Amino acid sequence: MPLIVLAASDHQDTAEREALWLEIQRGTAALSPQGELRIAQGSGHFIQEDRPETVVAAIEAVLAATGTDLGDCTGPDRTGDRDP
């Protein structure tokens, strides 16, 4: 199963704790043979706010790795917006 773990680069913590956090994230990514760790440079804890393009790219990469057509993820049947 493809897996992308996104990790922030700036938790504003000590270097020792930052290193520990990164090691934990590496371990999480290693849970899948297709696991990958991506560092969201310049991001704090809320990567989706600080680097939304990184989150979108990770989602697209996982979908591509599963063979899912991005067109399959949009439209009325996926968003709940149905025509009357």
Coordinates of C-alpha atoms in Angstrom, one line a residue:
M1 CA 0.0 0.0 0.0
P2 CA 1.5 3.4 -0.9
L3 CA 2.1 5.7 2.1
I4 CA 3.4 9.2 2.2
V5 CA 4.2 10.6 5.7
L6 CA 4.4 14.4 5.7
A7 CA 6.5 15.9 8.5
A8 CA 6.9 19.5 9.4
S9 CA 10.4 21.0 9.4
D10 CA 9.8 23.5 12.2
H11 CA 8.1 22.5 15.4
Q12 CA 10.0 25.3 17.2
D13 CA 11.5 22.8 19.6
T14 CA 15.0 21.7 20.6
A15 CA 17.2 20.1 18.0
E16 CA 17.2 16.8 20.0
R17 CA 13.4 16.7 20.1
E18 CA 13.2 17.6 16.4
A19 CA 15.6 14.7 15.6
L20 CA 13.5 12.3 17.6
W21 CA 10.3 13.5 15.9
L22 CA 11.9 12.9 12.5
E23 CA 13.0 9.4 13.5
I24 CA 9.5 8.6 14.5
Q25 CA 8.2 9.8 11.2
R26 CA 10.8 7.7 9.3
G27 CA 9.6 4.7 11.3
T28 CA 6.0 5.4 10.3
A29 CA 6.9 5.7 6.6
A30 CA 8.8 2.4 6.9
L31 CA 5.6 0.6 7.8
S32 CA 4.8 0.2 4.2
P33 CA 7.2 -1.1 1.5
Q34 CA 5.9 1.8 -0.6
G35 CA 6.3 4.2 2.3
E36 CA 8.0 7.6 1.8
L37 CA 8.8 10.4 4.2
R38 CA 8.4 14.0 2.8
I39 CA 9.5 17.0 4.7
A40 CA 7.4 20.1 4.4
Q41 CA 10.1 22.7 4.5
G42 CA 9.2 25.8 6.4
S43 CA 6.1 24.2 7.8
G44 CA 5.0 24.0 11.4
H45 CA 2.5 21.5 12.8
F46 CA -0.3 22.5 10.5
I47 CA 1.2 21.5 7.1
Q48 CA -2.2 21.9 5.4
E49 CA -2.2 25.6 6.3
D50 CA 1.5 26.3 5.9
R51 CA 2.2 24.2 2.7
P52 CA -1.1 23.1 1.2
E53 CA 0.6 22.4 -2.1
T54 CA 2.7 19.8 -0.3
V55 CA -0.5 18.0 0.9
V56 CA -2.1 18.1 -2.5
A57 CA 1.0 16.7 -4.1
A58 CA 1.2 13.9 -1.6
I59 CA -2.5 13.0 -2.2
E60 CA -2.0 13.0 -5.9
A61 CA 1.1 10.8 -5.6
V62 CA -0.7 8.2 -3.5
L63 CA -3.7 8.2 -6.0
A64 CA -1.3 7.8 -8.9
A65 CA 0.5 5.0 -7.1
T66 CA -2.8 3.2 -6.7
G67 CA -3.7 3.7 -10.3
T68 CA -6.6 6.0 -9.4
D69 CA -7.5 8.4 -12.1
L70 CA -7.8 11.9 -10.5
G71 CA -11.0 12.4 -12.5
D72 CA -12.5 9.6 -10.5
C73 CA -12.1 11.8 -7.3
T74 CA -14.2 14.7 -8.5
G75 CA -17.8 15.3 -9.6
P76 CA -21.2 15.0 -8.1
D77 CA -20.9 11.5 -6.8
R78 CA -17.8 12.3 -4.8
T79 CA -18.7 15.8 -3.4
G80 CA -22.3 15.3 -2.5
D81 CA -23.3 18.1 -4.9
R82 CA -26.0 16.3 -6.9
D83 CA -28.0 17.7 -9.7
P84 CA -31.7 18.1 -8.8

